């Protein structure tokens, strides 16, 4: 059973030969150590989109520039309702997975509401299954492929359009306008649901990164759970599996997650990183596939401590079905070789199923 077959079987709820250790994407460079780990069983869970978007009535310009040795990207969007712009700072180009920091948000004042709503409503979505099919065929059994779709529109507005401080002000002073943006985005993105449901991808990640300290319980109940319910109904009708990237503290809404439409949870980061253990997650979320993120803080420890932490995780995951030990975040370049070796060695030794 190769990597892709094993992970596919786990998502179907089957009891395979052992718990896998898998990276979310190709998070380490191609090198001798990477080949050693792959040969010893390290798996990959990769992703490809199954749709693309067009905005026929909007003009977008992207400007790339450097200031004091730092790279920036400015996006300028021209709409019939006004101009929008945002600036991102490029971070750590040496990382395998590149990332950026938003330093100037698109929403700058209430005068931007009309332009942002026009931008949202102007988007159109087109099925594009070829990249997914091509990647899966080229990689073969070396990786399992999932796909992604947007999460809760309110969360997108909070993090990607306004920023937390501005969102808090607008939620307090012009909540009806924020909700209008939410409703416009929810209506527009419904087109994506059926496109993904008809796609060749079996496993779907629907947004994530929900933080209870910021989002709060009530907004989670009012805006995230209904989103999952609507998306889940459409995906489940076509036999797809709905998941979400829940890598923060989850105790506040653990019961709601357990009763939700989610079939699997990505990036659950157990204690000491967050406020729940693997044992608690398995108890609160029965029947759901758990693709965890190995606790980030533990990567900094000595191999013996890493091995002990891995054994404890395996014990708490017993009997080990519907479970993947994963790496879903970046690991310091000077630690992954030693840490990943310790985790994989321990999983191969103690992760045979069923775990007693």
PDB file of N, CA, C and O in Angstrom, residues 292-324:
ATOM      1  N   UNK A 292      -3.545  15.654  12.267  1.00  0.00           N
ATOM      2  CA  UNK A 292      -3.027  16.615  13.243  1.00  0.00           C
ATOM      3  C   UNK A 292      -1.761  17.296  12.735  1.00  0.00           C
ATOM      4  O   UNK A 292      -1.111  16.828  11.793  1.00  0.00           O
ATOM      5  N   UNK A 293      -1.442  18.400  13.369  1.00  0.00           N
ATOM      6  CA  UNK A 293      -0.129  19.018  13.224  1.00  0.00           C
ATOM      7  C   UNK A 293       0.680  18.641  14.458  1.00  0.00           C
ATOM      8  O   UNK A 293       0.284  18.967  15.585  1.00  0.00           O
ATOM      9  N   UNK A 294       1.793  17.930  14.256  1.00  0.00           N
ATOM     10  CA  UNK A 294       2.642  17.580  15.394  1.00  0.00           C
ATOM     11  C   UNK A 294       3.013  18.867  16.129  1.00  0.00           C
ATOM     12  O   UNK A 294       3.405  19.852  15.501  1.00  0.00           O
ATOM     13  N   UNK A 295       2.858  18.902  17.464  1.00  0.00           N
ATOM     14  CA  UNK A 295       3.038  20.159  18.217  1.00  0.00           C
ATOM     15  C   UNK A 295       4.324  20.892  17.851  1.00  0.00           C
ATOM     16  O   UNK A 295       5.432  20.350  17.970  1.00  0.00           O
ATOM     17  N   UNK A 296       4.182  22.121  17.393  1.00  0.00           N
ATOM     18  CA  UNK A 296       5.323  22.886  16.889  1.00  0.00           C
ATOM     19  C   UNK A 296       6.413  23.069  17.936  1.00  0.00           C
ATOM     20  O   UNK A 296       7.610  23.019  17.627  1.00  0.00           O
ATOM     21  N   UNK A 297       6.005  23.298  19.188  1.00  0.00           N
ATOM     22  CA  UNK A 297       6.984  23.556  20.239  1.00  0.00           C
ATOM     23  C   UNK A 297       7.907  22.370  20.468  1.00  0.00           C
ATOM     24  O   UNK A 297       9.075  22.531  20.849  1.00  0.00           O
ATOM     25  N   UNK A 298       7.416  21.164  20.210  1.00  0.00           N
ATOM     26  CA  UNK A 298       8.184  19.954  20.497  1.00  0.00           C
ATOM     27  C   UNK A 298       9.327  19.767  19.503  1.00  0.00           C
ATOM     28  O   UNK A 298      10.313  19.084  19.798  1.00  0.00           O
ATOM     29  N   UNK A 299       9.240  20.355  18.320  1.00  0.00           N
ATOM     30  CA  UNK A 299      10.325  20.227  17.342  1.00  0.00           C
ATOM     31  C   UNK A 299      11.647  20.762  17.888  1.00  0.00           C
ATOM     32  O   UNK A 299      12.718  20.391  17.414  1.00  0.00           O
ATOM     33  N   UNK A 300      11.582  21.648  18.866  1.00  0.00           N
ATOM     34  CA  UNK A 300      12.788  22.262  19.414  1.00  0.00           C
ATOM     35  C   UNK A 300      13.458  21.399  20.475  1.00  0.00           C
ATOM     36  O   UNK A 300      14.552  21.711  20.929  1.00  0.00           O
ATOM     37  N   UNK A 301      12.810  20.299  20.855  1.00  0.00           N
ATOM     38  CA  UNK A 301      13.342  19.432  21.905  1.00  0.00           C
ATOM     39  C   UNK A 301      14.354  18.430  21.339  1.00  0.00           C
ATOM     40  O   UNK A 301      14.502  18.277  20.128  1.00  0.00           O
ATOM     41  N   UNK A 302      15.011  17.700  22.248  1.00  0.00           N
ATOM     42  CA  UNK A 302      15.937  16.647  21.856  1.00  0.00           C
ATOM     43  C   UNK A 302      15.157  15.450  21.293  1.00  0.00           C
ATOM     44  O   UNK A 302      13.966  15.274  21.598  1.00  0.00           O
ATOM     45  N   UNK A 303      15.798  14.598  20.477  1.00  0.00           N
ATOM     46  CA  UNK A 303      15.104  13.463  19.870  1.00  0.00           C
ATOM     47  C   UNK A 303      14.359  12.581  20.866  1.00  0.00           C
ATOM     48  O   UNK A 303      13.256  12.119  20.571  1.00  0.00           O
ATOM     49  N   UNK A 304      14.930  12.365  22.043  1.00  0.00           N
ATOM     50  CA  UNK A 304      14.259  11.525  23.031  1.00  0.00           C
ATOM     51  C   UNK A 304      12.922  12.100  23.458  1.00  0.00           C
ATOM     52  O   UNK A 304      11.929  11.367  23.628  1.00  0.00           O
ATOM     53  N   UNK A 305      12.866  13.398  23.638  1.00  0.00           N
ATOM     54  CA  UNK A 305      11.617  14.058  24.033  1.00  0.00           C
ATOM     55  C   UNK A 305      10.608  14.004  22.888  1.00  0.00           C
ATOM     56  O   UNK A 305       9.413  13.775  23.099  1.00  0.00           O
ATOM     57  N   UNK A 306      11.092  14.171  21.667  1.00  0.00           N
ATOM     58  CA  UNK A 306      10.218  14.104  20.492  1.00  0.00           C
ATOM     59  C   UNK A 306       9.621  12.702  20.359  1.00  0.00           C
ATOM     60  O   UNK A 306       8.421  12.544  20.085  1.00  0.00           O
ATOM     61  N   UNK A 307      10.444  11.690  20.587  1.00  0.00           N
ATOM     62  CA  UNK A 307       9.953  10.318  20.515  1.00  0.00           C
ATOM     63  C   UNK A 307       8.906  10.052  21.595  1.00  0.00           C
ATOM     64  O   UNK A 307       7.877   9.415  21.330  1.00  0.00           O
ATOM     65  N   UNK A 308       9.143  10.538  22.813  1.00  0.00           N
ATOM     66  CA  UNK A 308       8.159  10.355  23.898  1.00  0.00           C
ATOM     67  C   UNK A 308       6.847  11.036  23.556  1.00  0.00           C
ATOM     68  O   UNK A 308       5.760  10.481  23.812  1.00  0.00           O
ATOM     69  N   UNK A 309       6.913  12.236  22.999  1.00  0.00           N
ATOM     70  CA  UNK A 309       5.699  12.952  22.622  1.00  0.00           C
ATOM     71  C   UNK A 309       4.942  12.199  21.532  1.00  0.00           C
ATOM     72  O   UNK A 309       3.704  12.136  21.544  1.00  0.00           O
ATOM     73  N   UNK A 310       5.665  11.601  20.600  1.00  0.00           N
ATOM     74  CA  UNK A 310       5.034  10.837  19.524  1.00  0.00           C
ATOM     75  C   UNK A 310       4.346   9.599  20.068  1.00  0.00           C
ATOM     76  O   UNK A 310       3.214   9.277  19.666  1.00  0.00           O
ATOM     77  N   UNK A 311       4.999   8.910  20.997  1.00  0.00           N
ATOM     78  CA  UNK A 311       4.393   7.729  21.617  1.00  0.00           C
ATOM     79  C   UNK A 311       3.111   8.112  22.347  1.00  0.00           C
ATOM     80  O   UNK A 311       2.083   7.416  22.250  1.00  0.00           O
ATOM     81  N   UNK A 312       3.143   9.223  23.062  1.00  0.00           N
ATOM     82  CA  UNK A 312       1.957   9.668  23.791  1.00  0.00           C
ATOM     83  C   UNK A 312       0.810   9.985  22.841  1.00  0.00           C
ATOM     84  O   UNK A 312      -0.360   9.636  23.097  1.00  0.00           O
ATOM     85  N   UNK A 313       1.121  10.622  21.733  1.00  0.00           N
ATOM     86  CA  UNK A 313       0.096  10.940  20.739  1.00  0.00           C
ATOM     87  C   UNK A 313      -0.518   9.660  20.180  1.00  0.00           C
ATOM     88  O   UNK A 313      -1.743   9.543  20.029  1.00  0.00           O
ATOM     89  N   UNK A 314       0.326   8.677  19.883  1.00  0.00           N
ATOM     90  CA  UNK A 314      -0.178   7.411  19.360  1.00  0.00           C
ATOM     91  C   UNK A 314      -1.074   6.708  20.380  1.00  0.00           C
ATOM     92  O   UNK A 314      -2.120   6.147  20.021  1.00  0.00           O
ATOM     93  N   UNK A 315      -0.683   6.733  21.646  1.00  0.00           N
ATOM     94  CA  UNK A 315      -1.508   6.120  22.699  1.00  0.00           C
ATOM     95  C   UNK A 315      -2.877   6.778  22.755  1.00  0.00           C
ATOM     96  O   UNK A 315      -3.913   6.106  22.867  1.00  0.00           O
ATOM     97  N   UNK A 316      -2.889   8.110  22.689  1.00  0.00           N
ATOM     98  CA  UNK A 316      -4.148   8.836  22.802  1.00  0.00           C
ATOM     99  C   UNK A 316      -5.024   8.652  21.561  1.00  0.00           C
ATOM    100  O   UNK A 316      -6.235   8.847  21.622  1.00  0.00           O
ATOM    101  N   UNK A 317      -4.401   8.278  20.434  1.00  0.00           N
ATOM    102  CA  UNK A 317      -5.150   8.077  19.199  1.00  0.00           C
ATOM    103  C   UNK A 317      -5.686   6.661  19.051  1.00  0.00           C
ATOM    104  O   UNK A 317      -6.413   6.374  18.102  1.00  0.00           O
ATOM    105  N   UNK A 318      -5.335   5.748  19.980  1.00  0.00           N
ATOM    106  CA  UNK A 318      -5.726   4.346  19.879  1.00  0.00           C
ATOM    107  C   UNK A 318      -7.245   4.227  19.659  1.00  0.00           C
ATOM    108  O   UNK A 318      -8.015   4.995  20.224  1.00  0.00           O
ATOM    109  N   UNK A 319      -7.665   3.282  18.801  1.00  0.00           N
ATOM    110  CA  UNK A 319      -6.888   2.231  18.124  1.00  0.00           C
ATOM    111  C   UNK A 319      -6.142   2.693  16.873  1.00  0.00           C
ATOM    112  O   UNK A 319      -5.492   1.890  16.218  1.00  0.00           O
ATOM    113  N   UNK A 320      -6.243   3.995  16.531  1.00  0.00           N
ATOM    114  CA  UNK A 320      -5.431   4.532  15.449  1.00  0.00           C
ATOM    115  C   UNK A 320      -6.124   4.697  14.121  1.00  0.00           C
ATOM    116  O   UNK A 320      -5.511   5.146  13.149  1.00  0.00           O
ATOM    117  N   UNK A 321      -7.410   4.329  14.040  1.00  0.00           N
ATOM    118  CA  UNK A 321      -8.133   4.526  12.787  1.00  0.00           C
ATOM    119  C   UNK A 321      -8.429   6.014  12.588  1.00  0.00           C
ATOM    120  O   UNK A 321      -8.425   6.803  13.522  1.00  0.00           O
ATOM    121  N   UNK A 322      -8.651   6.428  11.353  1.00  0.00           N
ATOM    122  CA  UNK A 322      -9.001   7.807  11.004  1.00  0.00           C
ATOM    123  C   UNK A 322      -8.010   8.809  11.607  1.00  0.00           C
ATOM    124  O   UNK A 322      -8.389   9.867  12.095  1.00  0.00           O
ATOM    125  N   UNK A 323      -6.731   8.486  11.537  1.00  0.00           N
ATOM    126  CA  UNK A 323      -5.738   9.320  12.214  1.00  0.00           C
ATOM    127  C   UNK A 323      -4.468   9.431  11.390  1.00  0.00           C
ATOM    128  O   UNK A 323      -3.953   8.427  10.884  1.00  0.00           O
ATOM    129  N   UNK A 324      -3.967  10.663  11.245  1.00  0.00           N
ATOM    130  CA  UNK A 324      -2.719  10.935  10.543  1.00  0.00           C
ATOM    131  C   UNK A 324      -1.896  11.900  11.382  1.00  0.00           C
ATOM    132  O   UNK A 324      -2.403  12.953  11.795  1.00  0.00           O
TER     133      UNK A 324
END
